[in-house]
Amino acid sequence: MTSEVPQADRQGEAVDLVVEAGGAHLPRLLEAVEARLREVAAAPGGAVGGWAEGTIAAGGKRLRPLLVLLAAGAVTRGQDALVRAAACVELVHAATLVHDDVLDAAPLRRGRPTVWAAAGREAATVTGDHLFARAFSELAANDDAEQVRVLSRASSALAEGELLQRSDAWDTAVTPERYLRRCELKTARLFEAACVLGELAAAREPGLGPYGRRIGLAFQILDDILDVSGPAERTGKLRGTDLLDGTVTLPLILAGLEDLDLHPGITPAQAERICDRIVATGALERARARALSLVVEAKEMLPGDLTGAQRRALLLVADGVVERYA
Amino acid sequence: MTSEVPQADRQGEAVDLVVEAGGAHLPRLLEAVEARLREVAAAPGGAVGGWAEGTIAAGGKRLRPLLVLLAAGAVTRGQDALVRAAACVELVHAATLVHDDVLDAAPLRRGRPTVWAAAGREAATVTGDHLFARAFSELAANDDAEQVRVLSRASSALAEGELLQRSDAWDTAVTPERYLRRCELKTARLFEAACVLGELAAAREPGLGPYGRRIGLAFQILDDILDVSGPAERTGKLRGTDLLDGTVTLPLILAGLEDLDLHPGITPAQAERICDRIVATGALERARARALSLVVEAKEMLPGDLTGAQRRALLLVADGVVERYA
């Protein structure tokens, strides 16, 4: 049903462009982040280490670590600190995904069985806890309390956003403002944190937070658009997955479907029909316009003191957030 | 059914004795820890902050923070760092309890509805995540990476211990060694971490870890004895709760009940009958002897450079771990 390979390839190409623009040091640093992620996740050994490593090995876009590295600019000293900062953001992201999969009873992620599906909710809950703990341990080695505070605040925001999403479930009267607030907590704050951590780890004055926050918001809006637009062969997941969870997103809100009956127990076929109705209203174009305007804002907010390579790479990341199919 | 007040009183008396022995500075520091716990839990505001604060407000023995303070000895400078270290250990403990309650579908803890019961598994999962994140953020303010590493390792051990317990569920052939390994991961490592953090926060050479680990083990064994012995009016929970979860503990292992049929779906009445059978074998006395010998070992392992007040208080804590009824 899903088509992982073309999706991965497209993603790979986009990342390649960014890496090419960002500088010759990036491929080696990204590799170091990858190795560090594996090592940290597996560290305690045992079953928990195994599940955590498997979660990391399943891959992902690594967009947040890439942002950390790009925010740091051309770093010649202290690359270990930068690699740790990049790894810890991905570890927090991975921890929340493992816990989300428990709450959603999700069978697959990135084409592999989730920890929940393979080993049960106990294993998945503690694997997420372990990934959280290791993220902070990893970052603490940078000996900068401010970095840990940045990550901790973003983690608490993720928790709050997740709860907001679930408390608003099935409520079709959610306002765009409330939706955006949820996206800010659930997604944008960690993007912002990635940028700030990269700057702090490179001993730069933080200035990329506003950029990070906006591309995070745009990223989430596009995720929500792709859930409605599909097609499944491109996105790698069924259309209307959000509707099955009762998650009301911007396309649905902007569609203004007055007579909509969204209720627990909705079938995939019903969800797909609602997706068709949303598409017919033109709401996807309006949602995409919102995402694009956030990307424009993000670009305008890039600080003036970036190197040419850094600016080019960050502009490409901003564009990539909305020009993607998976 | 439960009798909270006498239990709390008894616990209060024991802590009072320790505090009296430990020194005049302790009551103020314990109050500061309590205030800090509330503040940190509630910090992000919103629903998650509310649930986290409620969890903390429900109370608890605060044995781990007390260990942190006692391990530090007479501290005249850097009391803020010590309070933070004490708070973070309790935050990790609280986080795991909130997650445990989800996994156990536990309606009550400390006489109050659990977050799971009051707000559902989503709220409880993210509340636990938030408490974890804040624990590390709090500790990071001490600007000592070693302290964060100590807490992180203990947190990962907790996760591994929890998983071991659940993977061994319903297995009546578990050996005492495997049981002790589980207790070490699930309980003793955080007691050890509490001692080491107190020492590090007070800039003392760590020497209390072996003591902490042993009293943690003894503490867990006594918990498991109380689950079998009851009575419910004293312990505040039904006898045989562990059996209902399939958790095989030292009393059951030492009882050697050859024909025991422990299976999912066991009723509270059946669990109580198994408790009676365990009691009849004298296994509780043998388990208590194991706990007592760990306490003796713990006391022998107290370093030689403690102050008189510190030594007296730590000896009282060690005794209190096995001389309790709740």
XYZ file of C-alpha atoms in Angstrom:
652
model
C 0.000 0.000 0.000
C 2.774 2.443 0.857
C 5.621 3.363 -1.405
C 8.635 4.110 0.752
C 11.379 4.245 -1.811
C 10.417 7.161 -4.049
C 9.452 9.144 -0.950
C 12.811 8.533 0.678
C 14.570 9.400 -2.555
C 12.797 12.727 -2.912
C 13.564 13.576 0.674
C 17.154 12.536 0.146
C 17.480 14.860 -2.862
C 16.131 17.856 -0.947
C 18.512 17.224 1.928
C 21.382 16.822 -0.546
C 20.676 20.265 -1.971
C 20.658 21.827 1.477
C 23.830 20.037 2.478
C 25.534 21.119 -0.745
C 24.554 24.717 -0.088
C 25.409 24.604 3.600
C 29.036 23.662 3.275
C 31.559 20.871 2.966
C 31.580 20.229 6.710
C 27.927 19.132 6.826
C 28.057 15.547 5.489
C 30.650 14.532 8.067
C 28.729 16.213 10.887
C 25.449 14.588 9.838
C 27.191 11.222 9.861
C 28.575 11.944 13.309
C 25.066 12.841 14.526
C 23.725 9.586 13.131
C 26.416 7.541 14.859
C 25.896 9.424 18.096
C 22.125 8.895 17.985
C 22.577 5.145 17.639
C 25.161 4.985 20.361
C 23.180 7.052 22.853
C 19.923 5.202 22.233
C 21.533 1.792 22.625
C 23.702 2.837 25.549
C 22.106 1.030 28.490
C 21.992 -2.231 26.558
C 19.144 -4.503 27.529
C 15.709 -4.576 25.966
C 15.067 -0.856 26.325
C 18.342 -0.021 24.590
C 17.404 -2.387 21.796
C 13.988 -0.848 21.193
C 15.398 2.655 21.379
C 18.128 1.849 18.881
C 15.612 0.240 16.548
C 13.482 3.377 16.695
C 16.452 5.526 15.728
C 17.582 3.077 13.054
C 14.161 3.311 11.389
C 15.322 6.694 10.107
C 13.436 9.914 9.528
C 14.109 13.201 7.801
C 16.578 14.387 10.504
C 15.354 17.867 9.732
C 15.739 19.039 13.327
C 19.402 17.955 13.624
C 20.056 19.542 10.224
C 18.639 22.820 11.551
C 20.929 22.616 14.581
C 23.973 22.190 12.326
C 22.931 24.939 9.913
C 22.153 27.367 12.745
C 25.694 26.913 14.025
C 27.216 28.107 10.758
C 30.807 27.257 9.912
C 32.096 25.756 13.125
C 35.730 24.881 13.338
C 35.998 24.222 17.074
C 33.572 22.535 19.455
C 32.052 20.230 16.859
C 31.407 17.580 19.520
C 29.126 19.985 21.361
C 27.284 20.689 18.138
C 26.826 17.003 17.349
C 25.435 16.436 20.838
C 22.989 19.323 20.481
C 21.834 17.974 17.115
C 21.421 14.454 18.501
C 19.457 15.518 21.570
C 16.783 17.338 19.566
C 16.201 14.225 17.482
C 16.106 12.076 20.636
C 13.319 14.219 22.111
C 11.470 14.031 18.787
C 11.894 10.240 18.715
C 10.707 9.935 22.333
C 7.483 11.777 21.591
C 6.857 9.698 18.466
C 7.231 6.471 20.440
C 4.735 7.754 23.025
C 2.371 9.070 20.333
C 2.342 5.637 18.738
C 1.189 4.166 22.048
C -1.609 6.709 22.363
C -2.633 6.244 18.713
C -2.202 2.451 18.786
C -0.208 2.953 15.578
C 0.941 -0.278 13.902
C 3.572 1.206 11.601
C 5.951 4.121 11.441
C 8.448 4.662 8.635
C 7.375 1.332 7.216
C 8.364 -0.613 10.347
C 6.280 -1.930 13.228
C 6.176 0.611 16.054
C 7.598 -0.327 19.461
C 3.975 -0.388 20.639
C 3.026 -2.904 17.943
C 6.117 -5.058 18.315
C 6.533 -5.079 22.094
C 3.465 -3.558 23.722
C 2.600 -0.362 25.518
C 4.844 -1.070 28.498
C 7.943 -1.393 26.331
C 6.971 1.641 24.267
C 6.265 3.819 27.298
C 9.593 3.073 28.942
C 11.497 3.300 25.648
C 10.152 6.838 25.229
C 11.126 7.661 28.815
C 14.619 6.357 28.190
C 14.997 8.409 24.996
C 13.914 11.520 26.931
C 16.382 10.858 29.717
C 19.229 10.274 27.272
C 18.461 13.416 25.313
C 19.046 15.523 28.404
C 22.045 13.540 29.496
C 23.587 14.009 26.078
C 22.979 17.735 26.082
C 24.223 18.144 29.643
C 27.679 17.143 28.455
C 27.811 20.537 26.734
C 28.070 22.085 30.200
C 25.667 24.901 29.386
C 22.545 25.094 31.550
C 20.876 27.429 29.064
C 20.960 24.716 26.376
C 19.257 22.257 28.717
C 16.638 24.850 29.629
C 15.902 25.477 25.942
C 15.382 21.768 25.312
C 13.354 21.288 28.469
C 10.966 24.133 27.686
C 10.462 22.791 24.183
C 9.765 19.320 25.618
C 7.142 20.648 28.001
C 5.581 22.573 25.123
C 5.392 19.334 23.111
C 3.565 17.704 26.008
C 1.134 20.603 26.273
C 0.537 20.634 22.512
C -0.110 16.915 22.446
C -2.649 17.306 25.243
C -4.312 20.259 23.504
C -4.650 18.171 20.352
C -6.297 15.358 22.235
C -8.587 17.555 24.317
C -9.759 19.263 21.102
C -10.330 15.933 19.352
C -13.646 15.607 17.472
C -14.376 19.300 18.031
C -15.091 20.720 14.570
C -15.624 24.197 16.062
C -11.889 24.652 16.783
C -10.713 28.075 15.591
C -7.698 28.637 13.308
C -6.039 30.493 16.210
C -6.414 27.538 18.528
C -5.140 25.216 15.804
C -2.080 27.422 15.299
C -1.465 27.552 19.050
C -1.505 23.760 19.124
C 0.948 23.552 16.178
C 3.208 26.050 17.858
C 3.395 23.928 21.007
C 3.446 20.566 19.275
C 5.899 21.310 16.467
C 7.191 24.859 16.176
C 8.827 25.113 19.567
C 11.163 22.191 18.883
C 12.137 23.697 15.511
C 12.843 26.955 17.328
C 14.835 25.089 19.970
C 16.877 23.341 17.254
C 17.950 26.695 15.839
C 18.727 28.204 19.232
C 20.676 25.123 20.343
C 22.785 25.246 17.202
C 23.602 28.880 17.884
C 24.346 28.321 21.571
C 26.505 25.282 20.859
C 28.520 27.385 18.418
C 28.723 30.237 20.960
C 26.744 32.515 18.643
C 24.185 35.058 19.788
C 20.736 33.445 19.266
C 18.864 35.083 16.418
C 17.328 32.215 14.439
C 14.520 31.329 16.868
C 11.789 33.327 15.060
C 12.802 31.706 11.749
C 12.701 28.251 13.318
C 9.325 28.795 14.895
C 7.743 29.877 11.627
C 9.114 27.060 9.519
C 7.951 24.675 12.246
C 4.430 26.022 11.930
C 4.583 25.836 8.142
C 5.921 22.290 8.383
C 2.965 21.210 10.522
C 0.421 22.900 8.265
C 1.915 21.077 5.299
C 1.793 17.782 7.167
C -1.881 18.389 7.737
C -2.452 19.283 4.091
C -0.716 16.110 2.922
C -2.948 14.070 5.205
C -5.959 15.353 3.265
C -4.463 15.547 -0.227
C -2.567 12.319 -0.356
C -2.117 10.364 -2.491
C -1.151 7.532 -0.191
C 1.404 6.283 -2.755
C 3.311 9.512 -2.286
C 2.847 10.313 1.397
C 3.248 6.761 2.617
C 0.089 6.890 4.729
C -3.656 6.686 4.158
C -5.585 9.885 3.439
C -7.606 11.194 6.365
C -5.545 9.572 9.138
C -6.021 12.739 11.223
C -9.793 12.463 10.851
C -9.713 8.889 12.136
C -8.118 10.249 15.350
C -10.571 13.145 15.504
C -7.723 15.622 14.946
C -9.230 18.763 13.415
C -6.629 20.505 11.251
C -6.427 23.709 9.225
C -7.773 22.259 5.936
C -10.913 21.040 7.685
C -11.319 24.300 9.616
C -10.926 26.405 6.450
C -13.287 24.158 4.486
C -16.177 25.297 6.677
C -18.226 22.140 6.147
C -21.349 23.152 8.061
C -23.093 19.782 8.156
C -19.977 17.738 8.978
C -20.492 14.802 11.297
C -17.092 13.866 12.756
C -17.397 11.206 15.417
C -15.335 8.435 17.019
C -15.625 5.229 15.043
C -15.490 6.982 11.655
C -14.350 4.526 8.972
C -11.383 5.043 6.628
C -13.833 5.221 3.711
C -15.837 7.971 5.435
C -12.613 9.830 6.254
C -11.579 9.668 2.605
C -14.951 11.076 1.529
C -14.513 13.994 3.959
C -11.049 14.560 2.445
C -12.683 14.779 -1.008
C -15.173 17.316 0.312
C -12.383 19.403 1.865
C -10.443 19.365 -1.418
C -13.553 20.484 -3.308
C -13.846 23.654 -1.178
C -10.380 24.860 -2.150
C -9.355 24.802 1.510
C -6.057 23.078 0.703
C -4.945 26.038 -1.429
C -5.893 28.439 1.348
C -4.049 26.357 3.930
C -1.024 26.190 1.654
C -1.125 29.969 1.275
C -0.927 30.271 5.053
C 2.071 27.954 5.129
C 3.758 29.853 2.295
C 3.268 33.193 4.015
C 4.861 31.755 7.153
C 7.819 30.655 5.030
C 8.102 34.168 3.569
C 8.040 35.605 7.092
C 10.630 33.072 8.221
C 12.991 34.062 5.416
C 12.555 37.752 6.201
C 13.474 37.047 9.788
C 16.880 35.556 8.994
C 19.466 37.632 10.847
C 21.828 39.808 8.848
C 25.063 38.288 10.114
C 24.792 34.871 8.441
C 27.440 33.620 6.033
C 26.381 33.256 2.409
C 26.402 29.465 2.586
C 24.415 29.442 5.806
C 21.777 31.789 4.412
C 21.426 29.801 1.177
C 20.989 26.561 3.094
C 18.424 28.014 5.515
C 16.443 29.496 2.590
C 16.404 26.061 0.945
C 15.206 24.438 4.180
C 12.393 26.997 4.411
C 11.297 26.278 0.844
C 11.644 22.538 1.392
C 9.230 22.623 4.309
C 6.325 23.498 2.002
C 7.573 21.963 -1.242
C 7.356 18.356 -0.249
C 5.111 15.397 -0.822
C 5.825 13.294 2.237
C -11.329 0.735 53.030
C -8.026 2.550 53.379
C -6.844 4.401 56.423
C -4.713 7.279 55.249
C -4.357 9.309 58.406
C -2.598 6.960 60.805
C -0.316 5.890 57.939
C 0.648 9.481 57.182
C 1.153 10.143 60.889
C 3.477 7.216 61.341
C 5.452 8.215 58.290
C 5.564 11.766 59.584
C 6.948 10.611 62.928
C 9.740 8.589 61.316
C 10.747 11.513 59.096
C 10.628 13.814 62.136
C 13.118 11.589 63.938
C 15.475 11.627 60.965
C 15.144 15.368 60.538
C 15.799 15.904 64.238
C 18.912 13.753 64.055
C 20.105 15.270 60.782
C 20.326 18.852 61.909
C 18.502 22.135 62.326
C 18.960 23.074 58.674
C 16.821 20.216 57.370
C 13.239 21.440 57.983
C 13.876 24.640 56.068
C 15.548 22.788 53.197
C 12.725 20.232 53.005
C 10.228 23.093 52.807
C 12.285 24.701 50.068
C 12.301 21.399 48.142
C 8.528 21.167 48.483
C 8.015 24.696 47.205
C 10.444 24.097 44.363
C 8.709 20.858 43.355
C 5.346 22.612 43.106
C 6.787 25.523 41.204
C 8.706 23.413 38.698
C 5.793 21.048 38.073
C 3.331 23.864 37.500
C 5.784 25.983 35.509
C 4.441 25.750 31.964
C 0.916 26.528 33.165
C -1.831 24.984 31.071
C -3.404 21.618 31.600
C -0.131 19.695 31.784
C 1.204 22.018 34.467
C -2.008 21.535 36.417
C -1.867 17.758 36.319
C 1.812 17.748 37.195
C 1.288 20.076 40.145
C -1.623 17.961 41.364
C 0.580 14.877 41.224
C 3.224 16.579 43.344
C 0.625 18.047 45.717
C -0.703 14.542 46.414
C 2.376 14.094 48.566
C 4.537 11.063 49.193
C 7.268 10.111 51.613
C 9.858 12.402 49.965
C 12.412 9.832 51.008
C 14.582 10.393 47.940
C 14.859 14.183 48.432
C 15.586 13.550 52.118
C 18.457 11.266 51.094
C 19.833 13.966 48.804
C 19.833 16.470 51.669
C 21.324 14.039 54.180
C 24.044 12.947 51.775
C 25.132 16.547 51.430
C 25.806 16.892 55.149
C 25.971 20.312 56.754
C 25.899 22.654 53.782
C 26.336 26.320 54.388
C 26.845 27.480 50.804
C 25.160 26.363 47.589
C 21.879 25.380 49.209
C 19.998 26.280 46.031
C 21.950 23.649 44.121
C 21.117 21.120 46.803
C 17.402 21.946 46.727
C 17.400 21.557 42.947
C 19.133 18.168 43.178
C 16.611 17.018 45.782
C 13.674 18.218 43.697
C 14.849 16.598 40.475
C 15.084 13.119 42.001
C 11.496 13.379 43.232
C 10.386 14.681 39.819
C 11.833 11.609 38.085
C 10.170 9.396 40.699
C 6.842 11.204 40.164
C 7.170 10.907 36.376
C 7.600 7.135 36.554
C 4.654 6.791 38.954
C 2.388 8.708 36.570
C 3.443 6.440 33.710
C 3.151 3.311 35.873
C -0.411 4.279 36.724
C -1.222 4.393 33.019
C 0.271 0.958 32.443
C -1.469 -0.462 35.532
C -4.759 1.380 34.879
C -4.514 2.401 38.548
C -7.533 4.366 39.832
C -5.951 5.752 43.002
C -2.570 6.780 44.336
C -2.073 8.338 47.752
C -5.813 8.378 48.199
C -6.408 10.547 45.133
C -7.494 9.702 41.609
C -4.449 9.181 39.374
C -3.939 11.436 36.355
C -4.843 8.410 34.265
C -8.158 7.975 36.084
C -9.007 11.672 36.158
C -7.870 12.748 32.707
C -7.050 9.701 30.602
C -3.935 8.048 29.276
C -3.037 10.894 26.930
C -2.922 13.421 29.760
C -1.042 11.014 32.001
C 1.530 10.109 29.347
C 2.372 13.714 28.549
C 2.297 14.744 32.222
C 4.948 12.118 32.906
C 6.987 13.338 29.947
C 6.766 16.893 31.223
C 7.892 15.871 34.719
C 10.878 14.066 33.185
C 11.837 17.068 31.094
C 11.571 19.425 34.065
C 13.632 17.168 36.284
C 16.568 17.483 33.923
C 16.038 21.165 33.323
C 16.038 21.750 37.059
C 19.208 19.767 37.576
C 20.953 21.402 34.635
C 20.840 24.697 36.493
C 23.495 23.222 38.792
C 25.922 23.501 35.880
C 27.476 20.102 36.541
C 27.227 17.600 33.703
C 28.138 14.755 36.028
C 24.979 15.345 38.072
C 22.830 15.167 34.944
C 24.586 11.985 33.867
C 23.923 10.397 37.266
C 20.209 11.213 37.029
C 19.979 10.146 33.407
C 21.592 6.765 34.043
C 19.233 6.165 36.959
C 16.263 7.112 34.764
C 17.263 4.668 32.063
C 17.717 1.987 34.735
C 14.173 2.674 35.966
C 12.885 2.168 32.438
C 14.800 -1.092 32.078
C 13.595 -2.314 35.484
C 10.002 -1.520 34.659
C 10.303 -3.466 31.435
C 11.966 -6.410 33.172
C 9.102 -6.501 35.664
C 6.522 -6.576 32.925
C 8.339 -9.105 30.773
C 8.627 -11.395 33.806
C 4.955 -10.962 34.675
C 3.056 -14.198 35.506
C 6.316 -16.176 35.482
C 6.416 -17.982 38.818
C 9.796 -19.516 37.941
C 11.624 -16.183 38.332
C 14.787 -16.640 40.420
C 15.655 -14.521 43.480
C 18.666 -13.212 41.542
C 16.496 -11.992 38.691
C 14.066 -10.458 41.166
C 16.927 -8.602 42.871
C 18.268 -7.416 39.520
C 14.832 -5.987 38.744
C 14.660 -4.228 42.130
C 18.092 -2.823 41.610
C 17.103 -1.270 38.288
C 13.594 -0.258 39.306
C 14.309 1.177 42.753
C 17.853 0.957 44.059
C 19.542 2.946 41.312
C 17.473 6.054 42.044
C 18.237 5.757 45.778
C 21.907 5.492 44.870
C 21.579 8.485 42.549
C 19.910 10.505 45.330
C 22.915 9.942 47.582
C 25.456 10.705 44.870
C 23.612 13.838 43.763
C 23.534 15.139 47.328
C 27.271 14.607 47.584
C 28.019 16.171 44.188
C 25.760 19.164 44.869
C 27.661 19.746 48.113
C 30.998 19.314 46.312
C 31.812 16.224 48.395
C 33.589 13.150 47.108
C 30.862 10.528 46.364
C 30.975 7.689 48.885
C 27.336 7.029 49.783
C 26.280 5.268 46.576
C 26.727 1.699 47.936
C 24.682 2.634 51.030
C 21.927 4.138 48.874
C 21.752 1.152 46.582
C 21.340 -1.287 49.457
C 18.665 0.631 51.283
C 16.860 1.002 47.954
C 16.878 -2.779 47.550
C 15.711 -3.262 51.148
C 12.986 -0.649 50.593
C 11.646 -2.519 47.578
C 11.730 -5.883 49.346
C 9.757 -4.397 52.228
C 7.236 -2.902 49.802
C 6.763 -6.359 48.384
C 6.391 -7.887 51.872
C 3.741 -5.311 52.829
C 1.811 -6.151 49.692
C 1.468 -9.721 50.964
C 1.195 -9.087 54.694
C -1.170 -6.155 54.722
C -3.389 -5.401 56.497
C -5.025 -3.009 54.064
C -6.005 -0.713 56.917
C -2.340 -0.119 57.595
C -0.750 -0.182 54.146
C -3.504 1.768 52.438
C -3.848 -0.764 49.616
C -5.406 -4.178 49.107
C -3.330 -7.257 49.875
C -2.002 -9.063 46.821
C -2.040 -6.081 44.439
C 1.234 -7.336 42.938
C -0.342 -10.723 42.221
C -3.201 -9.058 40.350
C -0.572 -7.542 38.003
C 1.296 -10.839 37.752
C 4.318 -9.303 39.496
C 6.244 -12.135 41.119
C 8.085 -10.829 44.191
C 10.495 -12.240 46.760
C 7.847 -13.492 49.237
C 6.188 -15.566 46.518
C 9.544 -16.820 45.196
C 10.731 -17.836 48.676
C 7.374 -19.479 49.502
C 8.062 -22.150 46.862
C 4.375 -22.889 46.225
C 4.797 -25.783 43.801
C 1.201 -26.021 42.609
C 0.599 -22.303 42.277
C -1.597 -21.226 39.388
C -0.923 -17.530 38.748
C -2.721 -16.311 35.646
C -4.124 -13.090 34.161
C -7.648 -12.477 35.373
C -6.926 -13.676 38.914
C -9.510 -12.181 41.303
C -8.714 -10.098 44.410
C -10.158 -12.920 46.549
C -7.849 -15.471 44.881
C -4.883 -13.110 45.334
C -5.690 -12.766 49.026
C -5.815 -16.552 49.404
C -2.371 -16.826 47.763
C -1.139 -14.186 50.230
C -2.419 -16.352 53.097
C -0.581 -19.338 51.661
C 2.659 -17.330 51.321
C 2.354 -16.149 54.935
C 1.844 -19.743 56.116
C 5.196 -20.839 54.614
C 7.154 -18.309 56.690
C 8.424 -16.694 53.483
C 7.722 -13.201 54.808
C 10.181 -13.712 57.675
C 12.804 -14.995 55.232
C 12.236 -12.051 52.893
C 12.434 -9.662 55.847
C 15.721 -11.261 56.869
C 17.093 -10.501 53.387
C 15.994 -6.882 53.708
C 17.483 -6.605 57.190
C 20.814 -8.007 56.056
C 20.896 -5.425 53.254
C 20.278 -2.714 55.840
C 23.146 -4.065 57.950
C 25.381 -4.027 54.871
C 24.240 -0.498 54.045
C 25.146 0.751 57.501
C 28.551 -0.916 57.333
C 29.191 0.864 54.062
C 28.734 4.361 55.428
C 31.968 6.257 54.766
C 34.153 7.201 57.707
C 34.171 10.948 57.109
C 30.528 11.698 57.982
C 29.593 14.133 60.725
C 27.931 12.648 63.807
C 24.538 14.139 62.928
C 24.748 12.939 59.331
C 25.664 9.404 60.389
C 22.856 9.228 62.966
C 20.279 10.431 60.424
C 21.451 7.998 57.729
C 21.362 5.103 60.239
C 17.784 6.066 61.127
C 16.800 6.184 57.444
C 18.276 2.712 56.956
C 16.301 1.337 59.904
C 13.159 3.160 58.795
C 13.254 1.478 55.395
C 12.493 -1.904 56.969
C 10.613 -0.786 60.081
C 7.534 0.571 58.425
C 3.992 -0.462 57.831
C 3.146 1.566 54.764
